[in-house]
Coordinates of C-alpha atoms in Angstrom, one line a residue:
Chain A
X98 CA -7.2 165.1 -65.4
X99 CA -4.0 166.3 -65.6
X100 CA -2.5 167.5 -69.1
X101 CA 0.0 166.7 -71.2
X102 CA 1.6 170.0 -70.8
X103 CA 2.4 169.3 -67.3
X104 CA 3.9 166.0 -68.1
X105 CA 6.5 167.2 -70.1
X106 CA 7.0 170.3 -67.8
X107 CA 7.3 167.7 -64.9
X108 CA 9.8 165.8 -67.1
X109 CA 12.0 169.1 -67.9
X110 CA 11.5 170.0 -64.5
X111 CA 13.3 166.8 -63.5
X112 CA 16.0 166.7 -66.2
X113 CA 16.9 170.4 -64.9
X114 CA 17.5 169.5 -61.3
X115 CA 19.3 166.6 -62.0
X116 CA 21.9 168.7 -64.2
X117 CA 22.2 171.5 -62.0
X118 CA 22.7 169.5 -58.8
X119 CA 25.0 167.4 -60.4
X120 CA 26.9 169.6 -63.2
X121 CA 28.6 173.2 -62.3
X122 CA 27.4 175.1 -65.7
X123 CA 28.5 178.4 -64.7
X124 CA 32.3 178.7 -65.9
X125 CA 32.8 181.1 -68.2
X126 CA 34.4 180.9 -72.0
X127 CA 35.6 184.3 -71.2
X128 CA 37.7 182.7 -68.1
X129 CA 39.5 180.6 -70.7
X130 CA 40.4 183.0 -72.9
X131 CA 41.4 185.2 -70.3
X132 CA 43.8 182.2 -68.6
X133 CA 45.2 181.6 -72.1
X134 CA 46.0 185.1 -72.4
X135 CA 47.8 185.3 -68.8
X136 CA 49.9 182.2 -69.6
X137 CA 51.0 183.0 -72.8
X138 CA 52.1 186.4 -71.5
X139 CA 54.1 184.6 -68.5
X140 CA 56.0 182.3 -71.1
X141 CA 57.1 185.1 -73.0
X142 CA 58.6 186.8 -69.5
X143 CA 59.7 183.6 -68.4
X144 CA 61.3 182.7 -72.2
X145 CA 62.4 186.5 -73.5
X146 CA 62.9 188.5 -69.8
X147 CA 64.3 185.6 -67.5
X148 CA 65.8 183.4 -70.2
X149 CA 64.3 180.3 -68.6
X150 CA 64.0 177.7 -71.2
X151 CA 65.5 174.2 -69.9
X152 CA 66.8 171.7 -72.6
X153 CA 67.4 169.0 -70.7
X154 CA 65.8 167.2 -67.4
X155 CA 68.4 167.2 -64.5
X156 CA 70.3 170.7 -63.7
X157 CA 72.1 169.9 -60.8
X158 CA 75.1 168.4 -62.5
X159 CA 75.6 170.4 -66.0
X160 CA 75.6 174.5 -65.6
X161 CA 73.8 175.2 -62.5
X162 CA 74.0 178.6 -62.7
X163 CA 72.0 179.6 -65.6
X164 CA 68.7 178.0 -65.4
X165 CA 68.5 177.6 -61.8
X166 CA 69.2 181.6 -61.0
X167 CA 66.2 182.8 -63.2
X168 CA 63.9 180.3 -61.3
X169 CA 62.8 182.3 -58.3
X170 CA 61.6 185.0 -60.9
X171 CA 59.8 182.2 -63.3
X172 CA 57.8 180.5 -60.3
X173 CA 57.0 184.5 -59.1
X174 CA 55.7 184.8 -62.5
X175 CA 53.8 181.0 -62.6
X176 CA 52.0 181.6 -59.5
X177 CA 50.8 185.4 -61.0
X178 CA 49.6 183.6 -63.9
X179 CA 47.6 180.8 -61.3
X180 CA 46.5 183.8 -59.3
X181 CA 45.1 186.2 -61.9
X182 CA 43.6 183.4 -63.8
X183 CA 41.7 181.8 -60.6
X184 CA 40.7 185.4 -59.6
X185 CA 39.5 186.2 -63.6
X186 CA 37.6 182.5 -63.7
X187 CA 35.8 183.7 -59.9
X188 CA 34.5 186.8 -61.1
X189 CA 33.4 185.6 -64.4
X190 CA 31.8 182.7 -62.9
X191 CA 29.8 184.4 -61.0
X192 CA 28.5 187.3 -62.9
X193 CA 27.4 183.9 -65.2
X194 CA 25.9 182.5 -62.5
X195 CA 24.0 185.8 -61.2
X196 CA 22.6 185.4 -64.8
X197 CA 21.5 182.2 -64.1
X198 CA 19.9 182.9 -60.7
X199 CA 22.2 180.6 -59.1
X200 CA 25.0 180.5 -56.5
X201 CA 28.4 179.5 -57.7
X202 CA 29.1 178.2 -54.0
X203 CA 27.1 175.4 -53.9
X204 CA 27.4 171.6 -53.5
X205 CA 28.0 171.1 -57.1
X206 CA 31.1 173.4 -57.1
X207 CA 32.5 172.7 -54.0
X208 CA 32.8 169.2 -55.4
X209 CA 34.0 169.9 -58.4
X210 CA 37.1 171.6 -56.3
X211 CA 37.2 169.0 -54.1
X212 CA 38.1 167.0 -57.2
X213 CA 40.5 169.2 -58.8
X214 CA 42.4 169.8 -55.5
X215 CA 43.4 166.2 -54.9
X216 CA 45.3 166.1 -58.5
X217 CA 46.7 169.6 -58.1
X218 CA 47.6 169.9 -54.5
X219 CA 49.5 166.3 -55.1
X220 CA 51.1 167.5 -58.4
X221 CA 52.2 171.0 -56.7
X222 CA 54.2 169.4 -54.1
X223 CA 55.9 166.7 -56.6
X224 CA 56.8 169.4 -58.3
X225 CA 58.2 171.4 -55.8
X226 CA 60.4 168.0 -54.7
X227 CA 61.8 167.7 -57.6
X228 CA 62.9 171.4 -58.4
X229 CA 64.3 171.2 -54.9
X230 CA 66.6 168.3 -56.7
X231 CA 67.2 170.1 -59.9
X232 CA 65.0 168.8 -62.2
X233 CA 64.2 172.0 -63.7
X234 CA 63.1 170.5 -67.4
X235 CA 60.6 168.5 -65.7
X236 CA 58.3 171.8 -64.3
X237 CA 56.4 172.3 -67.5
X238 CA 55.8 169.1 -68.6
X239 CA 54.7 167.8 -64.7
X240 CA 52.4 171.2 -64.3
X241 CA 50.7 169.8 -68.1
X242 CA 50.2 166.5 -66.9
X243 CA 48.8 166.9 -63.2
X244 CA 46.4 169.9 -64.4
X245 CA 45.0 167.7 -67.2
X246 CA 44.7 164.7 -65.1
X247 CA 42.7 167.4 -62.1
X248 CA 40.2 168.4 -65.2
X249 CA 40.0 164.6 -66.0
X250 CA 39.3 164.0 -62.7
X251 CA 36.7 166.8 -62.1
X252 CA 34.5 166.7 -65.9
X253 CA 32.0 164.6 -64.3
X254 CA 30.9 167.6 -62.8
X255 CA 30.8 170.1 -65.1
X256 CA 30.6 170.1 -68.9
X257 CA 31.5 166.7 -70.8
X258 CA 34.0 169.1 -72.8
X259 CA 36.3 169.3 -69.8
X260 CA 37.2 165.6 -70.2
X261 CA 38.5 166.6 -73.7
X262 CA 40.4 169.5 -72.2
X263 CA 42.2 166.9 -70.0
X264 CA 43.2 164.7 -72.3
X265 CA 44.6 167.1 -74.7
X266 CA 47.1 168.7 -71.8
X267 CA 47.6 165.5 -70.6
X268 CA 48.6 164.3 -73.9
X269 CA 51.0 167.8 -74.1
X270 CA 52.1 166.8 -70.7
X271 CA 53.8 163.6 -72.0
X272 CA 55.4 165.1 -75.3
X273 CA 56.9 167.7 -73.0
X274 CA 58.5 165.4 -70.8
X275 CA 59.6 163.1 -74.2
X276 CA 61.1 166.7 -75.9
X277 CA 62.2 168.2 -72.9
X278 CA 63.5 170.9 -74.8
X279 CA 60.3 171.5 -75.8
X280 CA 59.2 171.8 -73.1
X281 CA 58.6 175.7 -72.2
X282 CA 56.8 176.0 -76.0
X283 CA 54.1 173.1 -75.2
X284 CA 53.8 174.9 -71.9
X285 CA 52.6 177.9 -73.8
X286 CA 50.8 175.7 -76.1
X287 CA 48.8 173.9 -73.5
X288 CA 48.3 176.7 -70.7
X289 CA 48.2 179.3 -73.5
X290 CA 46.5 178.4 -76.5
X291 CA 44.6 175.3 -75.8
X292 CA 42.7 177.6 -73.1
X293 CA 42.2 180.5 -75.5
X294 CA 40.6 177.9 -77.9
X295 CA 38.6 176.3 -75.3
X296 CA 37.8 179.6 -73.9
X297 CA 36.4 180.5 -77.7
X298 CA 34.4 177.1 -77.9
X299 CA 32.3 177.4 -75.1
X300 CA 31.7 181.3 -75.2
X301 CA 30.1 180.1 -79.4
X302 CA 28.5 177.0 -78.1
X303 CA 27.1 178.0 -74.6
X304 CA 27.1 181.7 -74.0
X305 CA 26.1 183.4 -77.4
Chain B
X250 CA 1.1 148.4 -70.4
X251 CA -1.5 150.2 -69.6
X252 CA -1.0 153.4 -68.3
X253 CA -3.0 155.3 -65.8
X254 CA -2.6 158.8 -63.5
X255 CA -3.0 155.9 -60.4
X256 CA 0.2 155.2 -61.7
X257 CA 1.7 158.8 -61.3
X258 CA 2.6 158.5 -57.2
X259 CA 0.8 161.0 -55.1
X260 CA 4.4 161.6 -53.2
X261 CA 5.4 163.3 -56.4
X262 CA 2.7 165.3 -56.9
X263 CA 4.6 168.0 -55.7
X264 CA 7.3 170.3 -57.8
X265 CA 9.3 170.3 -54.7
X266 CA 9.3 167.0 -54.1
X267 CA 9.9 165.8 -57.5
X268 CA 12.9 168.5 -57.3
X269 CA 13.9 167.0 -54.1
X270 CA 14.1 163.1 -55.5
X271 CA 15.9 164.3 -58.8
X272 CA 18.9 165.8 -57.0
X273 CA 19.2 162.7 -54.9
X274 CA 18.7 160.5 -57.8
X275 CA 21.9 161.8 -58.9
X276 CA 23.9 162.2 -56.3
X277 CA 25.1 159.9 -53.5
X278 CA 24.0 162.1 -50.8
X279 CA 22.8 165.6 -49.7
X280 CA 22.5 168.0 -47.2
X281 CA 19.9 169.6 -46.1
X282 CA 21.5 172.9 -47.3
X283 CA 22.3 171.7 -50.8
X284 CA 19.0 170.9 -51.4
X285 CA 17.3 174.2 -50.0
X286 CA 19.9 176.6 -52.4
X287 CA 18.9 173.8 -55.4
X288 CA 15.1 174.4 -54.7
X289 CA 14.8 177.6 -53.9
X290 CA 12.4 177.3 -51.2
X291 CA 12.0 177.8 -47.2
X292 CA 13.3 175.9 -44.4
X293 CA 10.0 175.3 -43.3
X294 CA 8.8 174.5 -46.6
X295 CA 11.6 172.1 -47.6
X296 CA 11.6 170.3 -44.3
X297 CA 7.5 168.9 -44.5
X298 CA 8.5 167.8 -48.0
X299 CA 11.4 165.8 -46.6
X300 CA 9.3 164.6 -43.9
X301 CA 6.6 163.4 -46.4
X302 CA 9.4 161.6 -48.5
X303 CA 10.5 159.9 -45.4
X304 CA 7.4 158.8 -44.5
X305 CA 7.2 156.7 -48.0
X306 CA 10.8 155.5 -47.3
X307 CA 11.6 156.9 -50.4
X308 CA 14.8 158.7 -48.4
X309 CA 16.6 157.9 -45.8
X310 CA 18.6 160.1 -43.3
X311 CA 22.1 160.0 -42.3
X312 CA 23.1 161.7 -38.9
X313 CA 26.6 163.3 -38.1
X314 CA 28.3 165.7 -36.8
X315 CA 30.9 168.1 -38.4
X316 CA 32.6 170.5 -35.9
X317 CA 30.2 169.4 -33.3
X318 CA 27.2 170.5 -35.5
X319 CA 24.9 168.8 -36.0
X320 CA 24.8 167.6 -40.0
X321 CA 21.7 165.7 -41.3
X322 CA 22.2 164.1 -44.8
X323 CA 19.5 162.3 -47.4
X324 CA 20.1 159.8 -49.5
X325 CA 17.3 157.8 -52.1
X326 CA 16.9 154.6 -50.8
X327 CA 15.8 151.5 -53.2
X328 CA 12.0 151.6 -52.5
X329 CA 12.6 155.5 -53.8
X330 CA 15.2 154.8 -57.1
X331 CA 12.0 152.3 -57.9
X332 CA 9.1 154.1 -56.8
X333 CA 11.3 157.6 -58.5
X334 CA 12.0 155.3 -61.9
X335 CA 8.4 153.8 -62.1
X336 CA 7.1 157.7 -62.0
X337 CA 9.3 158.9 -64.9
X338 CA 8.3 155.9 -67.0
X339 CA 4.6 156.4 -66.3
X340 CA 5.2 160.5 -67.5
X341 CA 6.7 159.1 -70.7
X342 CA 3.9 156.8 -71.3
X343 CA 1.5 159.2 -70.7
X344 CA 3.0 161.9 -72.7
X345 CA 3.4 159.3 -75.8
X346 CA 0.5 158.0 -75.8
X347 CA -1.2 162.0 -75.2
X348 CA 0.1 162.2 -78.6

């Protein structure tokens, strides 16, 4: 007869697979605080060294010259923050997965990318649309609300905390675009310190 | 309800098979891929499991190609989500009642 022991190491057995072939559990806290760190760092250039800090939504008609001159510089700095932090969350990723025994490119990952892309490949484009018709105060709110709406979208495959993660920038997203002047701050608030505390929260709960 | 190991289905006697029905119980469907890096185990291996499964009708198999390969899919089909829910029930039994 078969014992108890083997039962319950049946049932764990089961309760594992399901997770891991549905749940990526590899990102790292580290990556978080890391992207926080990055962003904060690119508001400050973008606030202090380019000056960039629209006040209002539509820059085509009022002063075109001084928000719309730095913005070449800013989005060179935005996509240095994206890169740096994707390239951080990669390599940190998948020393935790080597820990682990696992491959980060698997199934699981590849669809919770698949699910993030949608959101974020749709939200890059709007945004470069409307930038292409001057409204400038509308980039940080718009970046806010499509990247919490991708981590929304992709929590049901990774860690339930995600979902919160989503909400909170989405909810940033949406006081950015009501105090457009604002706007830069909750950028930094959102990409910056929401991230670092994430970042914190999982490394505690997950990693320690 | 009485609760016996008769009850326990031989098709999951198996680690890897019981692996192989948990990843599909939670997911739509797999490859054949997928469910080799989740289990760990051998082409050959994995591919007599699946075949066993199949045999039950526990999974089915979905043929198509991407970029004119060739690429074989599994799904749980109902008989399995049954057969697959009926075997976890009859661990937990067993385990409470080993108590």
């Amino acid at each position: 007869m078969e014992k108890e022991q083997d039962y319950s190491k049946d049932i764990a057995e089961i309760r594992s697979m399901m997770e891991r072939s549905s749940k990526f559990l590899s990102l790292s806290g580290w990556a978080g605080i890391m992207a926080g760190m990055y962003a904060l760092a690119g508001a400050g250039i973008a606030y202090t060294v380019f000056n960039f800090n629209p006040d209002a939504i539509d820059y085509s008609a009022i002063d075109p010259g001084s928000a719309t001159s730095a913005l070449p510089k800013v989005m060179l700095t935005g996509l240095l923050v994206l890169i740096l932090a994707l390239v951080t969350a990669i390599v940190l990723s998948r020393k935790k997965a080597e820990q682990w025994g696992e491959n980060i490119w698997n199934a699981t990952s590849r669809r919770l990318l698949a699910s993030m892309a949608v959101p974020l490949a749709a939200g890059g484009l709007f945004i470069l649309i409307i930038i292409s018709k001057g409204l400038l105060g509308l980039i940080a709110p718009l970046t806010l609300l499509f990247y919490g709406l991708a981590l929304y979208n992709a929590s049901k495959f990774t860690i339930d905390e995600v979902k919160f993660l989503g909400m909170v920038q989405i909810g940033l997203g949406l006081a950015a675009t009501w105090f457009i002047e604002y706007g830069l701050l909750l950028w930094a608030i959102g990409f910056g310190v929401v991230h670092i505390v994430y970042g914190m929260y999982m490394y505690f709960r997950y990693e320690r | 309800m009485k609760v016996s190991i008769d009850d326990l289905h031989k098709a999951f006697g198996s680690r890897v098979r019981l692996g192989i029905m948990s990843a599909l119980a939670v997911n739509d469907k797999l490859d054949f891929t997928s469910l080799k890096e989740y289990l760990d185990v051998t082409d050959g291996n994995l591919a007599s499991h699946i075949k066993a499964l199949e045999k039950e009708a526990f999974i089915g198999v979905e043929k198509s190609f991407v970029d004119r390969k060739p690429n074989t899919k599994y799904f749980m089909t109902k008989v399995g989500k049954k057969a697959f829910d009926d075997h976890l029930n009859a661990l937990e039994i067993l385990i409470k009642s080993n108590r």
